[in-house]
Amino acid sequence: MTQLQLNPHLLKVPLYIAGKSIEEVQEELGLDEVVKLGSNENPLGPSPLAVEAARQMLSEAHRYPNYWEKVLRRRLGAALDPDFTEQNILIGNGGCDVLRMVTHGFMSAGGGMITASATFPMFSILATMFGGQTVEVPLRADYHLDLPAIQRAVTPATRMIFLCTPNNPTGTIISQSEADAFIVNIPEQVIVVFDESYGDFVSDPRHVNSLQLIKQGHNVVSVRSFSKKSGLANLRVGYAIARPEIIQYLHHAQMPFNTGSIALVAAIASLDDLEYQHQSTALVQAERTFLYAAFDELDLTYIPSEANFVLVTNLPVDARALADAVLQKGVIIRWAGSMGLPDAIRVSVGTRKQNQEFVDVLRAVLEEAKAVA
Ligand SMILES: *Cc1c(COP(=O)(O)O)cnc(C)c1O
């Protein structure tokens, strides 16, 4: 490597730590049954309509995709807002790819990025990749993003602000009034990215509608994903919404054919599957309540969540050791340390059976820890 001129920005990029897969844990621990509640996947599996659409498209695997991207953009534009069209939509190979294109578009060497201290790690990874410096603003005491403090952190070097709502890993949201007060104080050279990968799960009517901010002409990009509520994490489809001139510009950061038609038609079919959408929301809402009750009974503190995961904080034992002990018993959850909260764990909302298994394992691990202490 010594002869090679390495990219100095890339050398500084930390690797993204993904949640463990079921197969990996089965292999490592020799377990037959593994429950995965570590990556906020949809426990219902994909929509049957999406599976059928993808299956039919397989026989076109020899063709380059382009028609279906246009169809998805058109469908999304029309579904989101009467004022929006395909020109407001950019499709990516998952939400992360969209975040990459947006960062490529607006970050360059010496630029500043501001985000929360406990949020999705890809924001600072991407800013670093394109030569930026990240400023992390601490969360409020109630684990919400502190928008006034983020605004005060803006300097002339600031290029981007990443706001995740609901925020991963806290599940907390930004309200419309917070966003309205914030956006008017952000200078014109700054792009504000709303990561709304979990937006479809929100039931709180105060949640910010970032499309309104876009319509008002603010420098806002909203990023959404088919991975979570639409249950297509393995097919890699996400999108950005912004004013047409911003989308037009971001196309320059897009690789040709960045999503395949198999994934695109599955995404379109999942938009059509209202029954599945409804089931996904109903399951998450009911099962979040089930988990809250279990945490109350175990005397654990949790942050009320608007997403399909719950953060458990102030644990009586070391959070990382707890997540590992739970894993040893076959349930994958996430230690929130890589997301800025070393004293917390994050658990995805699963089916009742999966949640019950997690709660049983958690109770056993906590009791064993108590017995040792
Ligand atoms: C899951 C997730 C994404 C996007 O995931 P993709 O699978 O790439 O669509 C983006 N942001 C956050 C906060 C996420 O949790």
PDB file of C-alpha atoms in Angstrom, residues 19-299:
ATOM      1  CA  GLY A  19     -26.358  -5.521  13.491  1.00  0.00           C
ATOM      2  CA  LYS A  20     -25.594  -9.248  13.570  1.00  0.00           C
ATOM      3  CA  SER A  21     -27.465 -11.561  11.231  1.00  0.00           C
ATOM      4  CA  ILE A  22     -29.359 -14.671  12.320  1.00  0.00           C
ATOM      5  CA  GLU A  23     -27.030 -16.966  10.324  1.00  0.00           C
ATOM      6  CA  GLU A  24     -23.930 -15.392  11.856  1.00  0.00           C
ATOM      7  CA  VAL A  25     -25.218 -15.901  15.399  1.00  0.00           C
ATOM      8  CA  GLN A  26     -26.360 -19.449  14.668  1.00  0.00           C
ATOM      9  CA  GLU A  27     -22.892 -20.222  13.348  1.00  0.00           C
ATOM     10  CA  GLU A  28     -20.991 -18.517  16.175  1.00  0.00           C
ATOM     11  CA  LEU A  29     -23.057 -19.819  19.060  1.00  0.00           C
ATOM     12  CA  GLY A  30     -24.261 -23.123  17.638  1.00  0.00           C
ATOM     13  CA  LEU A  31     -27.890 -22.155  18.248  1.00  0.00           C
ATOM     14  CA  ASP A  32     -30.834 -23.444  16.204  1.00  0.00           C
ATOM     15  CA  GLU A  33     -33.313 -20.747  17.111  1.00  0.00           C
ATOM     16  CA  VAL A  34     -32.292 -17.109  16.934  1.00  0.00           C
ATOM     17  CA  VAL A  35     -34.644 -14.138  17.301  1.00  0.00           C
ATOM     18  CA  LYS A  36     -33.498 -10.978  15.522  1.00  0.00           C
ATOM     19  CA  LEU A  37     -34.606  -7.720  17.102  1.00  0.00           C
ATOM     20  CA  GLY A  38     -31.446  -5.825  16.268  1.00  0.00           C
ATOM     21  CA  SER A  39     -31.995  -4.054  12.942  1.00  0.00           C
ATOM     22  CA  ASN A  40     -35.535  -2.605  13.037  1.00  0.00           C
ATOM     23  CA  GLU A  41     -36.773  -4.935  10.318  1.00  0.00           C
ATOM     24  CA  ASN A  42     -40.450  -5.583   9.658  1.00  0.00           C
ATOM     25  CA  PRO A  43     -41.349  -8.808  11.523  1.00  0.00           C
ATOM     26  CA  LEU A  44     -44.251  -9.458   9.119  1.00  0.00           C
ATOM     27  CA  GLY A  45     -41.807 -10.153   6.291  1.00  0.00           C
ATOM     28  CA  PRO A  46     -42.328  -8.434   2.933  1.00  0.00           C
ATOM     29  CA  SER A  47     -45.758  -7.676   1.475  1.00  0.00           C
ATOM     30  CA  PRO A  48     -47.031 -10.695  -0.528  1.00  0.00           C
ATOM     31  CA  LEU A  49     -47.834  -8.308  -3.390  1.00  0.00           C
ATOM     32  CA  ALA A  50     -44.207  -7.103  -3.372  1.00  0.00           C
ATOM     33  CA  VAL A  51     -42.910 -10.668  -3.444  1.00  0.00           C
ATOM     34  CA  GLU A  52     -45.138 -11.526  -6.401  1.00  0.00           C
ATOM     35  CA  ALA A  53     -44.114  -8.405  -8.343  1.00  0.00           C
ATOM     36  CA  ALA A  54     -40.424  -9.118  -7.718  1.00  0.00           C
ATOM     37  CA  ARG A  55     -40.851 -12.756  -8.769  1.00  0.00           C
ATOM     38  CA  GLN A  56     -42.424 -11.739 -12.067  1.00  0.00           C
ATOM     39  CA  MET A  57     -39.656  -9.235 -12.764  1.00  0.00           C
ATOM     40  CA  LEU A  58     -36.941 -11.879 -12.301  1.00  0.00           C
ATOM     41  CA  SER A  59     -37.394 -13.056 -15.891  1.00  0.00           C
ATOM     42  CA  GLU A  60     -36.306  -9.559 -16.999  1.00  0.00           C
ATOM     43  CA  ALA A  61     -33.040  -9.895 -15.071  1.00  0.00           C
ATOM     44  CA  HIS A  62     -31.004  -9.613 -18.282  1.00  0.00           C
ATOM     45  CA  ARG A  63     -32.333  -6.086 -19.007  1.00  0.00           C
ATOM     46  CA  TYR A  64     -30.985  -2.832 -17.642  1.00  0.00           C
ATOM     47  CA  PRO A  65     -33.576  -1.134 -15.469  1.00  0.00           C
ATOM     48  CA  ASN A  66     -34.806   2.370 -16.101  1.00  0.00           C
ATOM     49  CA  TYR A  67     -38.519   2.455 -16.830  1.00  0.00           C
ATOM     50  CA  TRP A  68     -39.613   1.363 -13.329  1.00  0.00           C
ATOM     51  CA  GLU A  69     -37.568   4.010 -11.586  1.00  0.00           C
ATOM     52  CA  LYS A  70     -39.608   6.623 -13.410  1.00  0.00           C
ATOM     53  CA  VAL A  71     -42.829   4.867 -12.438  1.00  0.00           C
ATOM     54  CA  LEU A  72     -41.832   4.770  -8.769  1.00  0.00           C
ATOM     55  CA  ARG A  73     -40.828   8.437  -8.826  1.00  0.00           C
ATOM     56  CA  ARG A  74     -44.146   9.360 -10.404  1.00  0.00           C
ATOM     57  CA  ARG A  75     -46.097   7.260  -7.926  1.00  0.00           C
ATOM     58  CA  LEU A  76     -44.249   8.704  -4.943  1.00  0.00           C
ATOM     59  CA  GLY A  77     -44.582  12.282  -6.153  1.00  0.00           C
ATOM     60  CA  ALA A  78     -48.328  11.892  -6.641  1.00  0.00           C
ATOM     61  CA  ALA A  79     -48.852  10.039  -3.358  1.00  0.00           C
ATOM     62  CA  LEU A  80     -46.879  12.472  -1.195  1.00  0.00           C
ATOM     63  CA  ASP A  81     -48.422  15.776  -2.124  1.00  0.00           C
ATOM     64  CA  PRO A  82     -50.631  17.208  -4.897  1.00  0.00           C
ATOM     65  CA  ASP A  83     -47.911  19.792  -5.641  1.00  0.00           C
ATOM     66  CA  PHE A  84     -45.165  17.184  -6.077  1.00  0.00           C
ATOM     67  CA  THR A  85     -44.155  15.236  -9.170  1.00  0.00           C
ATOM     68  CA  GLU A  86     -41.373  12.849 -10.171  1.00  0.00           C
ATOM     69  CA  GLN A  87     -39.128  15.913 -10.366  1.00  0.00           C
ATOM     70  CA  ASN A  88     -39.220  16.128  -6.577  1.00  0.00           C
ATOM     71  CA  ILE A  89     -37.992  12.530  -6.127  1.00  0.00           C
ATOM     72  CA  LEU A  90     -34.537  10.897  -6.297  1.00  0.00           C
ATOM     73  CA  ILE A  91     -34.295   7.105  -5.979  1.00  0.00           C
ATOM     74  CA  GLY A  92     -31.367   5.394  -4.275  1.00  0.00           C
ATOM     75  CA  ASN A  93     -30.086   1.932  -3.491  1.00  0.00           C
ATOM     76  CA  GLY A  94     -31.571   2.137   0.008  1.00  0.00           C
ATOM     77  CA  GLY A  95     -31.839   5.210   2.186  1.00  0.00           C
ATOM     78  CA  CYS A  96     -28.106   5.074   2.924  1.00  0.00           C
ATOM     79  CA  ASP A  97     -27.280   5.485  -0.754  1.00  0.00           C
ATOM     80  CA  VAL A  98     -29.604   8.480  -0.856  1.00  0.00           C
ATOM     81  CA  LEU A  99     -27.877   9.971   2.187  1.00  0.00           C
ATOM     82  CA  ARG A 100     -24.569   9.420   0.367  1.00  0.00           C
ATOM     83  CA  MET A 101     -25.741  11.257  -2.750  1.00  0.00           C
ATOM     84  CA  VAL A 102     -26.996  14.168  -0.665  1.00  0.00           C
ATOM     85  CA  THR A 103     -23.721  14.365   1.256  1.00  0.00           C
ATOM     86  CA  HIS A 104     -21.726  14.096  -1.976  1.00  0.00           C
ATOM     87  CA  GLY A 105     -23.797  16.982  -3.269  1.00  0.00           C
ATOM     88  CA  PHE A 106     -23.268  19.358  -0.387  1.00  0.00           C
ATOM     89  CA  MET A 107     -20.132  18.398   1.551  1.00  0.00           C
ATOM     90  CA  SER A 108     -16.575  19.153   0.544  1.00  0.00           C
ATOM     91  CA  ALA A 109     -13.209  19.417   2.298  1.00  0.00           C
ATOM     92  CA  GLY A 110     -13.317  21.716   5.296  1.00  0.00           C
ATOM     93  CA  GLY A 111     -17.103  21.884   5.457  1.00  0.00           C
ATOM     94  CA  GLY A 112     -18.983  21.431   8.699  1.00  0.00           C
ATOM     95  CA  MET A 113     -21.844  19.060   9.492  1.00  0.00           C
ATOM     96  CA  ILE A 114     -24.005  19.242  12.599  1.00  0.00           C
ATOM     97  CA  THR A 115     -26.075  16.431  14.028  1.00  0.00           C
ATOM     98  CA  ALA A 116     -27.158  14.988  17.378  1.00  0.00           C
ATOM     99  CA  SER A 117     -24.706  13.205  19.670  1.00  0.00           C
ATOM    100  CA  ALA A 118     -26.901  10.099  19.684  1.00  0.00           C
ATOM    101  CA  THR A 119     -28.206   9.337  16.227  1.00  0.00           C
ATOM    102  CA  PHE A 120     -27.658   7.251  13.082  1.00  0.00           C
ATOM    103  CA  PRO A 121     -23.868   6.809  12.666  1.00  0.00           C
ATOM    104  CA  MET A 122     -24.006   7.095   8.866  1.00  0.00           C
ATOM    105  CA  PHE A 123     -24.394  10.880   9.084  1.00  0.00           C
ATOM    106  CA  SER A 124     -20.914  11.457  10.484  1.00  0.00           C
ATOM    107  CA  ILE A 125     -19.452   8.587   8.441  1.00  0.00           C
ATOM    108  CA  LEU A 126     -20.670  10.225   5.225  1.00  0.00           C
ATOM    109  CA  ALA A 127     -19.621  13.733   6.238  1.00  0.00           C
ATOM    110  CA  THR A 128     -16.113  12.404   6.966  1.00  0.00           C
ATOM    111  CA  MET A 129     -16.032  10.546   3.647  1.00  0.00           C
ATOM    112  CA  PHE A 130     -16.467  13.812   1.769  1.00  0.00           C
ATOM    113  CA  GLY A 131     -13.965  15.766   3.855  1.00  0.00           C
ATOM    114  CA  GLY A 132     -16.320  17.309   6.392  1.00  0.00           C
ATOM    115  CA  GLN A 133     -16.019  17.790  10.138  1.00  0.00           C
ATOM    116  CA  THR A 134     -18.872  16.662  12.383  1.00  0.00           C
ATOM    117  CA  VAL A 135     -20.136  18.637  15.369  1.00  0.00           C
ATOM    118  CA  GLU A 136     -22.283  16.516  17.684  1.00  0.00           C
ATOM    119  CA  VAL A 137     -24.819  18.386  19.773  1.00  0.00           C
ATOM    120  CA  PRO A 138     -25.940  16.600  22.971  1.00  0.00           C
ATOM    121  CA  LEU A 139     -29.549  15.440  23.243  1.00  0.00           C
ATOM    122  CA  ARG A 140     -31.916  17.136  25.681  1.00  0.00           C
ATOM    123  CA  ALA A 141     -32.395  15.487  29.070  1.00  0.00           C
ATOM    124  CA  ASP A 142     -35.587  13.870  27.719  1.00  0.00           C
ATOM    125  CA  TYR A 143     -33.611  12.290  24.833  1.00  0.00           C
ATOM    126  CA  HIS A 144     -35.112  14.591  22.202  1.00  0.00           C
ATOM    127  CA  LEU A 145     -32.963  16.403  19.642  1.00  0.00           C
ATOM    128  CA  ASP A 146     -32.034  19.860  20.920  1.00  0.00           C
ATOM    129  CA  LEU A 147     -32.881  22.012  17.881  1.00  0.00           C
ATOM    130  CA  PRO A 148     -32.080  25.404  19.449  1.00  0.00           C
ATOM    131  CA  ALA A 149     -28.615  24.094  20.427  1.00  0.00           C
ATOM    132  CA  ILE A 150     -28.079  22.671  16.928  1.00  0.00           C
ATOM    133  CA  GLN A 151     -28.987  26.046  15.466  1.00  0.00           C
ATOM    134  CA  ARG A 152     -26.542  27.813  17.813  1.00  0.00           C
ATOM    135  CA  ALA A 153     -23.788  25.455  16.612  1.00  0.00           C
ATOM    136  CA  VAL A 154     -24.053  26.760  13.024  1.00  0.00           C
ATOM    137  CA  THR A 155     -20.939  28.623  11.812  1.00  0.00           C
ATOM    138  CA  PRO A 156     -19.973  30.055   8.402  1.00  0.00           C
ATOM    139  CA  ALA A 157     -18.286  26.668   7.683  1.00  0.00           C
ATOM    140  CA  THR A 158     -21.508  24.691   8.217  1.00  0.00           C
ATOM    141  CA  ARG A 159     -22.744  22.969   5.057  1.00  0.00           C
ATOM    142  CA  MET A 160     -25.180  20.340   6.321  1.00  0.00           C
ATOM    143  CA  ILE A 161     -27.414  19.472   9.272  1.00  0.00           C
ATOM    144  CA  PHE A 162     -28.759  15.923   9.696  1.00  0.00           C
ATOM    145  CA  LEU A 163     -31.934  15.533  11.733  1.00  0.00           C
ATOM    146  CA  CYS A 164     -33.398  12.072  12.224  1.00  0.00           C
ATOM    147  CA  THR A 165     -37.110  11.954  13.102  1.00  0.00           C
ATOM    148  CA  PRO A 166     -38.147   9.665  14.660  1.00  0.00           C
ATOM    149  CA  ASN A 167     -34.545   9.537  15.794  1.00  0.00           C
ATOM    150  CA  ASN A 168     -32.658   6.270  15.684  1.00  0.00           C
ATOM    151  CA  PRO A 169     -31.911   5.071  18.427  1.00  0.00           C
ATOM    152  CA  THR A 170     -34.165   7.135  20.731  1.00  0.00           C
ATOM    153  CA  GLY A 171     -37.514   6.923  18.880  1.00  0.00           C
ATOM    154  CA  THR A 172     -38.218  10.581  19.697  1.00  0.00           C
ATOM    155  CA  ILE A 173     -39.641  13.030  17.152  1.00  0.00           C
ATOM    156  CA  ILE A 174     -39.196  16.648  16.085  1.00  0.00           C
ATOM    157  CA  SER A 175     -42.444  18.618  16.251  1.00  0.00           C
ATOM    158  CA  GLN A 176     -43.705  21.000  13.566  1.00  0.00           C
ATOM    159  CA  SER A 177     -43.368  23.977  15.905  1.00  0.00           C
ATOM    160  CA  GLU A 178     -39.753  23.074  16.783  1.00  0.00           C
ATOM    161  CA  ALA A 179     -38.901  22.675  13.094  1.00  0.00           C
ATOM    162  CA  ASP A 180     -40.645  25.936  12.122  1.00  0.00           C
ATOM    163  CA  ALA A 181     -38.756  27.911  14.756  1.00  0.00           C
ATOM    164  CA  PHE A 182     -35.498  26.235  13.719  1.00  0.00           C
ATOM    165  CA  ILE A 183     -35.608  26.480   9.947  1.00  0.00           C
ATOM    166  CA  VAL A 184     -36.091  30.253   9.764  1.00  0.00           C
ATOM    167  CA  ASN A 185     -32.802  30.731  11.635  1.00  0.00           C
ATOM    168  CA  ILE A 186     -30.716  28.494   9.365  1.00  0.00           C
ATOM    169  CA  PRO A 187     -28.573  30.400   6.864  1.00  0.00           C
ATOM    170  CA  GLU A 188     -29.079  29.834   3.140  1.00  0.00           C
ATOM    171  CA  GLN A 189     -25.773  28.034   2.582  1.00  0.00           C
ATOM    172  CA  VAL A 190     -26.858  25.121   4.781  1.00  0.00           C
ATOM    173  CA  ILE A 191     -28.844  22.096   3.633  1.00  0.00           C
ATOM    174  CA  VAL A 192     -31.034  20.492   6.297  1.00  0.00           C
ATOM    175  CA  VAL A 193     -31.592  16.749   5.843  1.00  0.00           C
ATOM    176  CA  PHE A 194     -34.556  15.140   7.561  1.00  0.00           C
ATOM    177  CA  ASP A 195     -33.991  11.390   7.821  1.00  0.00           C
ATOM    178  CA  GLU A 196     -37.538  10.039   8.011  1.00  0.00           C
ATOM    179  CA  SER A 197     -36.791   6.339   7.615  1.00  0.00           C
ATOM    180  CA  TYR A 198     -39.207   5.667  10.489  1.00  0.00           C
ATOM    181  CA  GLY A 199     -41.682   8.426   9.649  1.00  0.00           C
ATOM    182  CA  ASP A 200     -44.404   5.978   8.596  1.00  0.00           C
ATOM    183  CA  PHE A 201     -44.695   4.655  12.155  1.00  0.00           C
ATOM    184  CA  VAL A 202     -45.428   8.010  13.794  1.00  0.00           C
ATOM    185  CA  SER A 203     -48.844   8.514  15.363  1.00  0.00           C
ATOM    186  CA  ASP A 204     -48.135  11.785  17.239  1.00  0.00           C
ATOM    187  CA  PRO A 205     -49.920  14.531  15.239  1.00  0.00           C
ATOM    188  CA  ARG A 206     -47.267  17.073  16.280  1.00  0.00           C
ATOM    189  CA  HIS A 207     -44.650  15.351  14.066  1.00  0.00           C
ATOM    190  CA  VAL A 208     -42.992  17.722  11.596  1.00  0.00           C
ATOM    191  CA  ASN A 209     -44.215  17.590   8.007  1.00  0.00           C
ATOM    192  CA  SER A 210     -40.946  18.306   6.240  1.00  0.00           C
ATOM    193  CA  LEU A 211     -42.733  18.471   2.869  1.00  0.00           C
ATOM    194  CA  GLN A 212     -44.271  21.757   4.025  1.00  0.00           C
ATOM    195  CA  LEU A 213     -40.762  23.110   4.648  1.00  0.00           C
ATOM    196  CA  ILE A 214     -39.748  22.035   1.132  1.00  0.00           C
ATOM    197  CA  LYS A 215     -42.833  23.731  -0.338  1.00  0.00           C
ATOM    198  CA  GLN A 216     -41.992  26.911   1.562  1.00  0.00           C
ATOM    199  CA  GLY A 217     -38.718  26.944  -0.371  1.00  0.00           C
ATOM    200  CA  HIS A 218     -36.329  26.014   2.441  1.00  0.00           C
ATOM    201  CA  ASN A 219     -33.127  24.125   1.701  1.00  0.00           C
ATOM    202  CA  VAL A 220     -34.531  20.856   2.999  1.00  0.00           C
ATOM    203  CA  VAL A 221     -34.096  17.292   1.735  1.00  0.00           C
ATOM    204  CA  SER A 222     -36.260  14.533   3.233  1.00  0.00           C
ATOM    205  CA  VAL A 223     -34.905  10.988   3.042  1.00  0.00           C
ATOM    206  CA  ARG A 224     -37.155   7.935   3.304  1.00  0.00           C
ATOM    207  CA  SER A 225     -36.735   4.207   2.921  1.00  0.00           C
ATOM    208  CA  PHE A 226     -38.628   1.090   1.902  1.00  0.00           C
ATOM    209  CA  SER A 227     -36.522  -0.927   4.361  1.00  0.00           C
ATOM    210  CA  LYS A 228     -38.510  -0.478   7.541  1.00  0.00           C
ATOM    211  CA  LYS A 229     -42.278  -0.132   7.341  1.00  0.00           C
ATOM    212  CA  SER A 230     -42.411  -1.555   3.804  1.00  0.00           C
ATOM    213  CA  GLY A 231     -40.301  -4.536   4.836  1.00  0.00           C
ATOM    214  CA  LEU A 232     -37.905  -4.446   1.870  1.00  0.00           C
ATOM    215  CA  ALA A 233     -34.540  -4.006   3.634  1.00  0.00           C
ATOM    216  CA  ASN A 234     -32.972  -6.719   1.493  1.00  0.00           C
ATOM    217  CA  LEU A 235     -34.012  -5.119  -1.819  1.00  0.00           C
ATOM    218  CA  ARG A 236     -32.420  -1.682  -1.172  1.00  0.00           C
ATOM    219  CA  VAL A 237     -34.803   1.102  -2.157  1.00  0.00           C
ATOM    220  CA  GLY A 238     -34.864   4.580  -0.635  1.00  0.00           C
ATOM    221  CA  TYR A 239     -35.637   8.075  -1.898  1.00  0.00           C
ATOM    222  CA  ALA A 240     -35.082  11.753  -1.346  1.00  0.00           C
ATOM    223  CA  ILE A 241     -37.711  14.474  -1.638  1.00  0.00           C
ATOM    224  CA  ALA A 242     -36.704  18.079  -2.346  1.00  0.00           C
ATOM    225  CA  ARG A 243     -37.322  21.025  -4.650  1.00  0.00           C
ATOM    226  CA  PRO A 244     -36.842  20.067  -8.322  1.00  0.00           C
ATOM    227  CA  GLU A 245     -33.615  22.083  -8.716  1.00  0.00           C
ATOM    228  CA  ILE A 246     -32.049  20.257  -5.773  1.00  0.00           C
ATOM    229  CA  ILE A 247     -33.141  16.844  -7.110  1.00  0.00           C
ATOM    230  CA  GLN A 248     -31.891  17.808 -10.563  1.00  0.00           C
ATOM    231  CA  TYR A 249     -28.502  18.634  -9.078  1.00  0.00           C
ATOM    232  CA  LEU A 250     -28.320  15.464  -6.975  1.00  0.00           C
ATOM    233  CA  HIS A 251     -28.801  13.318 -10.091  1.00  0.00           C
ATOM    234  CA  HIS A 252     -25.153  14.118 -10.777  1.00  0.00           C
ATOM    235  CA  ALA A 253     -24.222  12.027  -7.726  1.00  0.00           C
ATOM    236  CA  GLN A 254     -26.357   9.071  -8.851  1.00  0.00           C
ATOM    237  CA  MET A 255     -24.801   5.977 -10.408  1.00  0.00           C
ATOM    238  CA  PRO A 256     -26.560   4.727 -13.551  1.00  0.00           C
ATOM    239  CA  PHE A 257     -29.080   1.950 -12.761  1.00  0.00           C
ATOM    240  CA  ASN A 258     -28.538   2.257  -9.001  1.00  0.00           C
ATOM    241  CA  THR A 259     -31.649   0.223  -8.197  1.00  0.00           C
ATOM    242  CA  GLY A 260     -32.863  -2.839 -10.073  1.00  0.00           C
ATOM    243  CA  SER A 261     -36.358  -3.301 -11.460  1.00  0.00           C
ATOM    244  CA  ILE A 262     -36.933  -6.284  -9.169  1.00  0.00           C
ATOM    245  CA  ALA A 263     -36.574  -3.968  -6.189  1.00  0.00           C
ATOM    246  CA  LEU A 264     -38.443  -1.109  -7.870  1.00  0.00           C
ATOM    247  CA  VAL A 265     -41.557  -3.108  -8.741  1.00  0.00           C
ATOM    248  CA  ALA A 266     -41.558  -4.605  -5.247  1.00  0.00           C
ATOM    249  CA  ALA A 267     -41.500  -1.073  -3.816  1.00  0.00           C
ATOM    250  CA  ILE A 268     -44.376  -0.020  -6.098  1.00  0.00           C
ATOM    251  CA  ALA A 269     -46.393  -3.097  -5.114  1.00  0.00           C
ATOM    252  CA  SER A 270     -45.820  -2.436  -1.428  1.00  0.00           C
ATOM    253  CA  LEU A 271     -47.242   1.073  -1.899  1.00  0.00           C
ATOM    254  CA  ASP A 272     -50.365  -0.600  -3.282  1.00  0.00           C
ATOM    255  CA  ASP A 273     -50.644  -3.074  -0.405  1.00  0.00           C
ATOM    256  CA  LEU A 274     -52.676  -0.978   2.007  1.00  0.00           C
ATOM    257  CA  GLU A 275     -53.622  -4.036   4.033  1.00  0.00           C
ATOM    258  CA  TYR A 276     -49.947  -4.779   4.686  1.00  0.00           C
ATOM    259  CA  GLN A 277     -49.200  -1.126   5.541  1.00  0.00           C
ATOM    260  CA  HIS A 278     -52.048  -1.150   8.013  1.00  0.00           C
ATOM    261  CA  GLN A 279     -50.957  -4.445   9.584  1.00  0.00           C
ATOM    262  CA  SER A 280     -47.381  -3.169   9.978  1.00  0.00           C
ATOM    263  CA  THR A 281     -48.491  -0.069  11.871  1.00  0.00           C
ATOM    264  CA  ALA A 282     -51.030  -1.936  13.995  1.00  0.00           C
ATOM    265  CA  LEU A 283     -48.449  -4.554  14.987  1.00  0.00           C
ATOM    266  CA  VAL A 284     -45.838  -1.985  15.968  1.00  0.00           C
ATOM    267  CA  GLN A 285     -48.292   0.063  17.999  1.00  0.00           C
ATOM    268  CA  ALA A 286     -49.700  -2.925  19.871  1.00  0.00           C
ATOM    269  CA  GLU A 287     -46.330  -4.548  20.483  1.00  0.00           C
ATOM    270  CA  ARG A 288     -44.626  -1.349  21.607  1.00  0.00           C
ATOM    271  CA  THR A 289     -47.237  -1.238  24.374  1.00  0.00           C
ATOM    272  CA  PHE A 290     -46.513  -4.862  25.221  1.00  0.00           C
ATOM    273  CA  LEU A 291     -42.797  -4.083  25.568  1.00  0.00           C
ATOM    274  CA  TYR A 292     -43.480  -0.977  27.677  1.00  0.00           C
ATOM    275  CA  ALA A 293     -45.542  -3.076  30.111  1.00  0.00           C
ATOM    276  CA  ALA A 294     -42.753  -5.651  30.335  1.00  0.00           C
ATOM    277  CA  PHE A 295     -40.136  -2.942  30.975  1.00  0.00           C
ATOM    278  CA  ASP A 296     -42.346  -1.399  33.671  1.00  0.00           C
ATOM    279  CA  GLU A 297     -42.675  -4.771  35.324  1.00  0.00           C
ATOM    280  CA  LEU A 298     -38.896  -5.264  35.214  1.00  0.00           C
ATOM    281  CA  ASP A 299     -38.433  -1.762  36.637  1.00  0.00           C
TER     282      ASP A 299
END
